[in-house]
Tab-separated table of C-alpha atoms and ligand atoms in Angstrom:
chain	number	residue	atom	x	y	z
K	1	MET	CA	128.534	110.350	127.406
K	2	GLN	CA	127.201	108.343	130.405
K	3	LYS	CA	129.063	104.942	131.653
K	4	THR	CA	128.798	101.945	129.415
K	5	THR	CA	126.001	99.586	129.948
K	6	HIS	CA	126.161	95.848	129.021
K	7	TYR	CA	123.509	93.715	127.906
K	8	LYS	CA	123.823	90.012	126.868
K	9	THR	CA	121.761	90.708	123.601
K	10	ILE	CA	120.746	93.840	121.808
K	11	ILE	CA	118.138	93.592	119.141
K	12	LEU	CA	118.108	96.592	116.671
K	13	GLY	CA	114.333	97.069	115.565
K	14	ALA	CA	111.187	96.434	117.370
K	15	GLY	CA	109.163	95.133	114.524
K	16	ALA	CA	107.651	91.761	113.882
K	17	ALA	CA	111.018	89.731	113.949
K	18	GLY	CA	112.578	91.712	116.690
K	19	MET	CA	109.935	91.492	119.106
K	20	MET	CA	109.608	87.634	118.458
K	21	CYS	CA	113.370	87.190	119.016
K	22	ALA	CA	113.218	89.280	122.089
K	23	ILE	CA	110.721	86.822	123.555
K	24	HIS	CA	112.739	83.642	122.985
K	25	ALA	CA	116.386	84.923	123.506
K	26	GLY	CA	116.483	84.538	127.330
K	27	GLU	CA	117.729	87.010	129.828
K	28	ASP	CA	119.113	90.341	129.621
K	29	VAL	CA	117.834	91.612	126.311
K	30	LEU	CA	117.497	95.170	125.164
K	31	VAL	CA	115.501	96.009	122.039
K	32	LEU	CA	116.085	99.479	120.265
K	33	ASP	CA	113.849	101.083	117.682
K	34	HIS	CA	113.748	104.558	116.671
K	35	ALA	CA	110.000	104.767	116.084
K	36	LYS	CA	107.556	106.056	118.647
K	37	ALA	CA	105.883	102.685	119.085
K	38	ALA	CA	106.843	99.121	118.578
K	39	GLY	CA	105.327	97.042	115.472
K	40	GLU	CA	103.952	100.039	113.501
K	41	LYS	CA	103.778	97.736	110.320
K	42	ILE	CA	101.949	95.107	112.227
K	43	ARG	CA	99.557	97.979	113.224
K	44	ILE	CA	98.869	99.085	109.806
K	45	SER	CA	98.870	95.525	108.199
K	46	GLY	CA	95.953	93.668	106.736
K	47	GLY	CA	93.867	96.952	106.584
K	48	GLY	CA	94.352	97.147	110.439
K	49	ARG	CA	93.499	93.410	111.055
K	50	CYS	CA	96.938	92.082	110.483
K	51	ASN	CA	97.011	89.022	108.369
K	52	PHE	CA	99.354	87.312	110.774
K	53	THR	CA	100.116	84.110	109.230
K	54	ASN	CA	98.865	81.669	106.493
K	55	MET	CA	97.383	78.212	107.246
K	56	TYR	CA	99.082	76.724	104.224
K	57	ALA	CA	102.525	78.471	104.745
K	58	GLY	CA	105.381	76.445	103.303
K	59	PRO	CA	108.773	77.059	101.711
K	60	GLU	CA	107.343	77.192	98.303
K	61	ASN	CA	105.615	80.589	99.205
K	62	TYR	CA	108.916	82.514	99.361
K	63	LEU	CA	111.634	84.061	97.101
K	64	GLY	CA	115.260	84.427	97.676
K	65	GLY	CA	118.731	83.875	96.465
K	66	ASN	CA	118.817	80.637	98.148
K	67	PRO	CA	115.536	78.709	97.673
K	68	HIS	CA	116.166	76.330	100.558
K	69	PHE	CA	117.695	78.743	103.224
K	70	HIS	CA	114.239	79.582	104.943
K	71	LYS	CA	113.187	75.838	105.224
K	72	SER	CA	114.755	75.075	108.502
K	73	ALA	CA	113.460	78.197	110.391
K	74	LEU	CA	109.999	77.761	108.875
K	75	ALA	CA	109.849	74.236	110.038
K	76	ARG	CA	110.895	74.775	113.686
K	77	TYR	CA	108.470	77.456	114.161
K	78	THR	CA	105.362	76.908	112.210
K	79	GLN	CA	102.084	78.812	111.533
K	80	TRP	CA	100.399	76.521	113.986
K	81	ASP	CA	103.021	77.689	116.646
K	82	PHE	CA	102.104	81.244	116.194
K	83	ILE	CA	98.318	80.478	115.959
K	84	ASP	CA	98.693	78.564	119.252
K	85	MET	CA	100.161	82.004	120.782
K	86	VAL	CA	97.443	83.983	119.359
K	87	ALA	CA	94.692	81.545	120.836
K	88	ARG	CA	96.429	81.617	124.209
K	89	HIS	CA	96.067	85.325	124.301
K	90	GLY	CA	92.428	84.949	123.562
K	91	ILE	CA	92.661	86.918	120.206
K	92	ALA	CA	89.741	86.032	117.916
K	93	TYR	CA	90.756	85.545	114.322
K	94	HIS	CA	89.179	84.215	111.076
K	95	GLU	CA	90.289	82.802	107.674
K	96	LYS	CA	89.591	85.581	105.055
K	97	THR	CA	90.634	83.553	101.912
K	98	LEU	CA	93.376	81.155	100.736
K	99	GLY	CA	94.350	80.290	104.347
K	100	GLN	CA	94.985	84.090	105.256
K	101	LEU	CA	94.344	84.556	109.055
K	102	PHE	CA	93.305	87.998	110.201
K	103	CYS	CA	92.269	89.145	113.727
K	104	ASP	CA	88.568	89.655	114.025
K	105	ASP	CA	89.174	93.031	115.786
K	106	SER	CA	92.398	94.791	115.474
K	107	ALA	CA	96.138	94.319	114.653
K	108	LYS	CA	96.882	96.212	117.727
K	109	GLN	CA	96.024	92.722	119.638
K	110	ILE	CA	99.100	91.265	117.998
K	111	ILE	CA	101.347	93.991	119.111
K	112	ALA	CA	99.950	93.848	122.674
K	113	MET	CA	100.399	90.114	122.599
K	114	LEU	CA	104.152	90.442	121.568
K	115	LEU	CA	104.824	93.205	124.008
K	116	ASP	CA	103.212	91.144	126.905
K	117	GLU	CA	105.316	88.213	126.073
K	118	MET	CA	108.324	90.419	125.821
K	119	THR	CA	107.529	91.861	129.305
K	120	ARG	CA	107.186	88.206	130.535
K	121	ALA	CA	110.424	87.306	129.235
K	122	GLY	CA	112.110	90.247	131.106
K	123	ALA	CA	113.152	92.187	127.675
K	124	THR	CA	113.718	95.946	127.897
K	125	LEU	CA	112.382	98.155	125.138
K	126	TRP	CA	113.933	101.602	124.297
K	127	LEU	CA	111.744	103.622	121.615
K	128	GLN	CA	112.587	106.809	119.839
K	129	THR	CA	116.275	105.748	120.149
K	130	SER	CA	118.700	106.105	117.033
K	131	ILE	CA	121.550	103.979	116.385
K	132	VAL	CA	124.543	106.264	115.941
K	133	GLU	CA	127.527	103.851	115.815
K	134	VAL	CA	127.895	99.886	115.742
K	135	ALA	CA	131.444	98.525	116.264
K	136	LYS	CA	132.974	95.121	116.971
K	137	THR	CA	134.911	94.512	120.151
K	138	ASP	CA	137.061	91.389	121.155
K	139	SER	CA	134.007	89.832	122.976
K	140	GLY	CA	131.117	91.245	121.259
K	141	TYR	CA	129.772	94.726	119.938
K	142	ARG	CA	129.774	98.391	121.256
K	143	LEU	CA	127.078	100.790	120.287
K	144	VAL	CA	126.437	104.478	120.525
K	145	VAL	CA	122.749	105.182	120.677
K	146	GLU	CA	120.977	108.498	121.250
K	147	GLY	CA	117.411	108.929	122.866
K	148	GLY	CA	115.709	111.836	124.680
K	149	GLY	CA	118.775	114.037	123.503
K	150	LYS	CA	121.323	111.990	125.271
K	151	ARG	CA	124.103	109.711	123.956
K	152	LYS	CA	124.481	106.303	125.661
K	153	GLN	CA	127.328	103.693	125.016
K	154	LEU	CA	126.188	100.117	125.286
K	155	THR	CA	128.017	96.908	124.865
K	156	CYS	CA	126.443	93.417	124.068
K	157	ASP	CA	127.707	89.784	123.367
K	158	ALA	CA	124.948	89.240	120.493
K	159	LEU	CA	123.701	91.658	118.283
K	160	VAL	CA	120.585	91.104	116.185
K	161	LEU	CA	119.798	93.017	112.961
K	162	ALA	CA	116.002	93.223	112.961
K	163	THR	CA	115.309	96.578	111.305
K	164	GLY	CA	113.477	95.330	108.241
K	165	GLY	CA	113.592	96.371	104.624
K	166	LYS	CA	113.264	99.591	102.668
K	167	SER	CA	109.413	99.594	102.034
K	168	ILE	CA	107.370	102.524	103.391
K	169	PRO	CA	110.036	105.041	104.368
K	170	LYS	CA	107.445	107.378	105.692
K	171	MET	CA	106.831	104.577	108.388
K	172	GLY	CA	110.534	104.725	109.517
K	173	ALA	CA	111.930	102.032	107.175
K	174	THR	CA	115.545	102.515	106.629
K	175	GLY	CA	118.473	100.294	105.095
K	176	LEU	CA	120.304	100.345	108.583
K	177	ALA	CA	120.590	96.656	108.393
K	178	TYR	CA	122.124	96.552	104.938
K	179	ASP	CA	124.598	99.352	106.022
K	180	ILE	CA	125.737	97.518	109.118
K	181	ALA	CA	126.014	94.212	107.177
K	182	ARG	CA	128.190	95.853	104.721
K	183	GLN	CA	130.322	97.364	107.529
K	184	PHE	CA	131.153	94.018	108.714
K	185	GLY	CA	132.029	92.635	105.231
K	186	LEU	CA	128.684	90.705	104.531
K	187	ALA	CA	127.131	90.546	101.080
K	188	VAL	CA	123.845	92.436	100.382
K	189	THR	CA	121.967	91.311	97.294
K	190	GLU	CA	120.087	93.953	95.050
K	191	THR	CA	116.998	95.236	96.825
K	192	ARG	CA	113.889	96.196	94.788
K	193	ALA	CA	110.109	96.875	95.900
K	194	GLY	CA	108.075	93.716	96.059
K	195	LEU	CA	104.166	93.269	96.474
K	196	VAL	CA	103.745	96.545	94.881
K	197	PRO	CA	101.401	97.972	92.178
K	198	LEU	CA	102.597	98.255	88.613
K	199	THR	CA	102.626	101.492	86.615
K	200	PHE	CA	102.314	102.408	83.050
K	201	SER	CA	103.738	106.027	82.048
K	202	ASP	CA	100.869	106.611	79.533
K	203	LYS	CA	98.300	105.914	82.279
K	204	ARG	CA	96.545	103.855	79.680
K	205	PHE	CA	94.229	102.345	82.341
K	206	ALA	CA	93.166	105.780	84.047
K	207	PRO	CA	89.685	105.740	82.063
K	208	ILE	CA	88.695	102.233	83.694
K	209	SER	CA	90.391	102.964	87.103
K	210	GLY	CA	88.337	101.068	89.722
K	211	VAL	CA	87.376	98.123	87.323
K	212	ALA	CA	88.353	94.910	89.185
K	213	LEU	CA	87.794	91.379	88.124
K	214	PRO	CA	89.350	87.701	88.806
K	215	SER	CA	92.348	87.012	86.486
K	216	ILE	CA	95.580	85.129	86.372
K	217	ALA	CA	98.501	87.503	86.269
K	218	THR	CA	101.958	86.072	85.058
K	219	ALA	CA	105.333	87.436	85.593
K	220	GLY	CA	108.729	85.932	85.363
K	221	GLY	CA	107.205	82.512	84.655
K	222	LYS	CA	104.972	82.461	88.033
K	223	SER	CA	101.196	82.891	87.759
K	224	PHE	CA	98.775	84.078	90.479
K	225	GLU	CA	94.886	83.859	90.452
K	226	GLU	CA	93.278	86.363	92.262
K	227	ALA	CA	91.699	89.902	91.656
K	228	VAL	CA	93.360	92.378	89.285
K	229	LEU	CA	92.374	96.112	89.826
K	230	PHE	CA	92.873	98.823	87.083
K	231	THR	CA	94.208	102.062	88.656
K	232	HIS	CA	94.767	105.388	87.477
K	233	ARG	CA	98.533	104.720	87.200
K	234	GLY	CA	98.229	101.004	86.132
K	235	LEU	CA	97.478	97.804	87.794
K	236	SER	CA	97.033	96.571	91.290
K	237	GLY	CA	95.027	93.962	93.139
K	238	PRO	CA	96.304	90.761	95.025
K	239	ALA	CA	97.231	89.024	91.662
K	240	ILE	CA	99.338	91.886	90.346
K	241	LEU	CA	101.173	92.358	93.791
K	242	GLN	CA	102.004	88.833	93.998
K	243	ALA	CA	103.214	88.800	90.309
K	244	SER	CA	105.155	92.075	90.807
K	245	SER	CA	107.647	90.154	93.023
K	246	TYR	CA	108.565	88.104	89.998
K	247	TRP	CA	108.624	91.042	87.578
K	248	GLN	CA	111.772	92.624	86.424
K	249	GLU	CA	112.045	96.193	84.928
K	250	GLY	CA	111.563	96.126	81.276
K	251	GLU	CA	109.696	92.633	81.144
K	252	GLU	CA	106.197	91.933	80.092
K	253	ILE	CA	103.363	90.606	82.275
K	254	THR	CA	100.380	88.708	80.840
K	255	LEU	CA	96.861	88.637	82.118
K	256	ASN	CA	94.258	86.030	81.436
K	257	LEU	CA	90.878	87.465	81.952
K	258	PHE	CA	89.161	84.117	81.921
K	259	PRO	CA	90.786	82.177	84.707
K	260	SER	CA	87.945	79.644	84.882
K	261	SER	CA	86.142	79.598	81.725
K	262	ASP	CA	86.944	79.372	77.806
K	263	PRO	CA	85.761	82.352	76.051
K	264	PHE	CA	86.181	80.810	72.605
K	265	VAL	CA	83.642	78.147	73.719
K	266	LEU	CA	81.370	80.863	75.255
K	267	LEU	CA	81.580	83.230	72.094
K	268	ARG	CA	81.104	80.552	69.662
K	269	ALA	CA	77.866	79.361	71.510
K	270	GLU	CA	76.748	82.937	71.488
K	271	ARG	CA	77.343	83.408	67.734
K	272	GLN	CA	75.252	80.275	67.062
K	273	LYS	CA	72.347	81.799	69.204
K	274	ALA	CA	72.625	85.424	68.369
K	275	GLY	CA	74.861	86.091	65.565
K	276	ARG	CA	73.460	89.724	65.242
K	277	LYS	CA	74.817	90.840	68.431
K	278	GLN	CA	77.744	93.007	68.499
K	279	ILE	CA	80.969	91.381	69.651
K	280	SER	CA	81.120	93.972	72.361
K	281	SER	CA	77.777	93.325	73.689
K	282	ALA	CA	78.535	89.614	73.836
K	283	LEU	CA	81.859	90.384	75.795
K	284	ALA	CA	79.901	92.616	78.209
K	285	THR	CA	77.946	89.709	79.304
K	286	LEU	CA	81.389	88.079	80.448
K	287	LEU	CA	83.677	91.048	81.422
K	288	PRO	CA	83.050	94.412	83.213
K	289	ALA	CA	81.298	96.682	80.813
K	290	ARG	CA	83.859	99.393	81.247
K	291	LEU	CA	86.736	97.022	80.501
K	292	VAL	CA	85.085	95.893	77.395
K	293	ASP	CA	84.696	99.431	76.206
K	294	HIS	CA	88.369	99.859	76.834
K	295	LEU	CA	89.227	96.553	74.991
K	296	SER	CA	86.757	97.429	72.088
K	297	GLU	CA	88.819	100.673	71.381
K	298	GLU	CA	92.148	99.086	71.709
K	299	LEU	CA	91.158	95.928	69.669
K	300	GLY	CA	88.720	97.722	67.184
K	301	LEU	CA	85.885	95.430	68.112
K	302	LYS	CA	83.082	96.797	65.959
K	303	SER	CA	81.521	93.978	64.170
K	304	ARG	CA	78.758	91.420	64.669
K	305	LEU	CA	79.472	87.968	66.207
K	306	ALA	CA	78.253	86.425	62.903
K	307	ASP	CA	81.048	88.225	61.033
K	308	GLN	CA	83.778	86.462	63.048
K	309	SER	CA	85.384	83.399	61.639
K	310	ASP	CA	86.614	80.696	64.084
K	311	ALA	CA	89.927	82.032	63.525
K	312	ALA	CA	89.178	85.501	64.296
K	313	LEU	CA	87.359	84.695	67.445
K	314	SER	CA	90.292	82.509	68.289
K	315	THR	CA	92.710	85.525	67.786
K	316	LEU	CA	90.559	87.639	70.092
K	317	CYS	CA	90.413	84.977	72.767
K	318	GLU	CA	94.148	84.600	72.766
K	319	HIS	CA	94.259	88.281	73.519
K	320	LEU	CA	91.970	87.967	76.129
K	321	THR	CA	93.705	85.206	77.870
K	322	HIS	CA	97.223	86.154	77.087
K	323	TRP	CA	96.995	89.948	77.212
K	324	ARG	CA	100.522	90.924	77.161
K	325	LEU	CA	101.465	94.319	78.959
K	326	ARG	CA	104.823	95.975	79.508
K	327	PRO	CA	104.463	98.048	82.648
K	328	SER	CA	107.093	101.055	82.730
K	329	GLY	CA	107.716	100.715	86.642
K	330	SER	CA	106.312	100.217	89.956
K	331	GLU	CA	105.056	102.319	92.681
K	332	GLY	CA	108.254	101.560	94.386
K	333	TYR	CA	109.165	101.431	98.091
K	334	ARG	CA	106.580	104.259	98.893
K	335	THR	CA	103.741	101.559	98.705
K	336	ALA	CA	105.492	98.406	98.446
K	337	GLU	CA	104.552	95.642	101.159
K	338	VAL	CA	108.145	94.171	101.040
K	339	THR	CA	111.640	94.666	99.925
K	340	LEU	CA	112.922	91.885	97.699
K	341	GLY	CA	116.750	91.003	98.093
K	342	GLY	CA	118.689	92.002	101.323
K	343	ILE	CA	121.518	90.496	103.429
K	344	ASP	CA	122.763	87.633	101.395
K	345	THR	CA	121.529	84.383	102.996
K	346	ASP	CA	124.750	82.517	101.925
K	347	GLY	CA	126.631	84.353	104.698
K	348	LEU	CA	123.977	83.127	107.467
K	349	SER	CA	123.242	80.009	109.289
K	350	SER	CA	119.736	78.809	108.324
K	351	LYS	CA	119.545	77.298	111.614
K	352	THR	CA	120.431	80.084	113.992
K	353	MET	CA	120.472	83.112	111.554
K	354	GLU	CA	123.942	84.010	113.020
K	355	THR	CA	126.428	85.313	110.312
K	356	LYS	CA	129.156	82.802	109.284
K	357	THR	CA	131.846	85.213	109.507
K	358	VAL	CA	131.097	87.616	112.206
K	359	PRO	CA	130.397	85.743	115.643
K	360	GLY	CA	127.626	87.026	117.620
K	361	LEU	CA	126.002	89.014	114.861
K	362	TYR	CA	122.264	87.762	113.827
K	363	VAL	CA	119.960	88.690	110.759
K	364	ILE	CA	116.400	88.038	110.920
K	365	GLY	CA	113.014	89.076	109.135
K	366	GLU	CA	112.882	91.159	106.132
K	367	ALA	CA	116.387	92.524	106.362
K	368	ALA	CA	117.643	88.950	105.044
K	369	ASP	CA	117.118	87.944	101.413
K	370	VAL	CA	113.803	86.005	102.171
K	371	THR	CA	110.606	87.456	100.819
K	372	GLY	CA	107.100	85.769	101.158
K	373	TRP	CA	104.075	86.060	98.953
K	374	LEU	CA	101.037	88.171	99.737
K	375	GLY	CA	99.032	86.428	102.486
K	376	GLY	CA	100.738	86.205	105.793
K	377	PHE	CA	103.779	84.652	104.654
K	378	ASN	CA	106.141	87.562	105.403
K	379	PHE	CA	104.984	87.890	109.153
K	380	GLN	CA	105.338	84.019	109.295
K	381	TRP	CA	109.070	84.377	108.087
K	382	ALA	CA	109.478	87.283	110.889
K	383	TRP	CA	108.016	85.079	113.517
K	384	SER	CA	110.138	81.989	112.475
K	385	SER	CA	113.436	83.561	111.830
K	386	GLY	CA	112.947	85.760	115.042
K	387	PHE	CA	112.347	82.398	116.894
K	388	ALA	CA	115.300	80.687	115.303
K	389	ALA	CA	117.713	83.597	116.416
K	390	GLY	CA	116.212	83.773	119.841
K	391	MET	CA	116.522	80.058	120.641
K	392	ALA	CA	120.164	80.090	119.352
K	393	ILE	CA	121.045	83.167	121.509
K	394	ARG	CA	119.378	81.533	124.544
K	395	ALA	CA	121.483	78.504	124.070
K	396	ARG	CA	124.494	80.474	124.288
K	397	GLU	CA	123.895	81.140	127.882
H	401	FAD	C1	101.128	98.287	104.460
H	401	FAD	C2	101.886	96.984	104.569
H	401	FAD	C3	100.972	95.899	104.962
H	401	FAD	C4	101.318	94.658	105.275
H	401	FAD	N1	100.613	93.651	105.571
H	401	FAD	C5	101.107	92.263	105.862
H	401	FAD	C6	100.346	91.427	106.255
H	401	FAD	O1	99.051	91.539	106.439
H	401	FAD	N2	100.884	89.997	106.411
H	401	FAD	C7	102.114	89.883	106.296
H	401	FAD	O2	102.551	88.645	106.441
H	401	FAD	N3	103.037	90.806	106.132
H	401	FAD	C8	102.399	92.199	105.659
H	401	FAD	N4	103.474	93.020	105.335
H	401	FAD	C9	104.893	92.842	105.555
H	401	FAD	C10	105.395	92.852	106.825
H	401	FAD	O3	104.862	93.973	107.481
H	401	FAD	C11	106.736	92.776	107.129
H	401	FAD	O4	107.380	91.596	106.179
H	401	FAD	C12	107.342	92.533	108.406
H	401	FAD	O5	106.845	93.578	109.163
H	401	FAD	C13	108.779	92.532	108.449
H	401	FAD	O6	109.068	92.264	109.785
H	401	FAD	P1	110.560	92.816	110.240
H	401	FAD	O7	110.402	92.692	111.786
H	401	FAD	O8	111.677	92.303	109.719
H	401	FAD	O9	110.461	94.288	109.875
H	401	FAD	P2	109.736	95.532	110.491
H	401	FAD	O10	108.363	94.973	110.921
H	401	FAD	O11	109.631	96.552	109.351
H	401	FAD	O12	110.387	96.158	111.731
H	401	FAD	C14	111.517	96.870	111.649
H	401	FAD	C15	111.690	97.748	112.757
H	401	FAD	O13	113.001	98.288	112.817
H	401	FAD	C16	112.848	99.810	113.007
H	401	FAD	N5	113.934	100.370	112.328
H	401	FAD	C17	114.086	100.615	111.057
H	401	FAD	N6	115.189	101.330	110.775
H	401	FAD	C18	115.610	101.700	111.903
H	401	FAD	C19	116.771	102.498	112.198
H	401	FAD	N7	117.469	103.209	111.417
H	401	FAD	N8	117.008	102.721	113.533
H	401	FAD	C20	116.135	102.271	114.565
H	401	FAD	N9	115.214	101.402	114.362
H	401	FAD	C21	114.938	101.184	112.903
H	401	FAD	C22	111.513	100.170	112.457
H	401	FAD	O14	110.940	101.288	113.146
H	401	FAD	C23	110.657	99.016	112.730
H	401	FAD	O15	110.079	99.110	114.141
H	401	FAD	C24	102.967	94.591	105.261
H	401	FAD	C25	103.712	95.514	104.915
H	401	FAD	C26	103.280	96.719	104.673
H	401	FAD	C27	104.291	97.937	104.350
């Protein structure tokens, strides 16, 4: 092994949070990552255009064991701070919907911006480097890393865990941050896939796969109004991805297929006008025809509107606005956009992201038990928490 090299700060993970931290952490920073390129999740995010923040980001858009933990960091580096950086780099962007900001051209521009800022800050980046060992010393940390077939020994004063969560292992996601946290006696809350399609073992929606419509999906007492997509394996679309983060295995979800109108009023009016119409034909003017076929079979909708009493119509409408479904599972980390749970925030300072019990050890980004909604909120957490740790590390100088 070569001689030991010392850095003031070593950041594990060159993702969104790690790069942001490196930009602000002051001098003598080394960033390590086992991937071939930095910011791989940024590159694939938002369909290649990166939904880099949300204009309406606020503490209420996040889940975690402590509903207050993320407030401080989000308030000190806001969406407007990140938008300023994007604008300074001349990156064109637009609002797609609901405050979600995307690059006009490519997510690669965000990565180039962060790498450029890191270079300006003087940070060093080693890619294709694996972390073999991490240990505490009297004054900091000792690491053994391996890259290009060689092992190197490094020491540092401050160590930042920024290796993210478990989602999309194919892209290099690992549980390294959790393992190191446990090694140092920190608690890690149960992790599970979030922002993920839900599945049904009987593949009940396979015949209507591809049908999408605006709906309200509710899980765990939280409702989201956006599109729902029926898929071969179950349910997807933004409303389902959002609700999935509040769904627990074994629980029901509910779908309201009429988010902005009252089907009872509409069907009763239609009965008045055209009572001879089949109820399924009447519904097909309000919902996608393939979905109506599916519902007709499931609910046995064979009669004419005129044959429906108010009570019968009301029961049908109750079903359409409170459609109770019990998913058998989710697509899991293979496709999940985020990992729920993670390093327990009770063990972290909300101001600096430093652990309370292990001096000089910081946790940022998705590795911590803070998860955002769909719509740019997760990157905003990565920017805000990375900034908070970076500024605190710089202040140690
Ligand atoms: C398909 C997809 C699309 C997404 N789209 C959006 C979006 O549009 N907007 C949004 O806000 N959020 C989006 N997200 C979520 C967002 O990507 C993450 O929340 C965010 O990247 C978390 O940042 P992070 O820095 O904590 O972790 P990451 O960005 O995941 O970075 C972690 C880094 O650590 C490295 N690493 C991991 N394990 C090791 C190890 N053992 N050794 C060395 N290095 C390691 C990884 O290679 C990676 O570079 C998306 C996620 C996915 C999967």
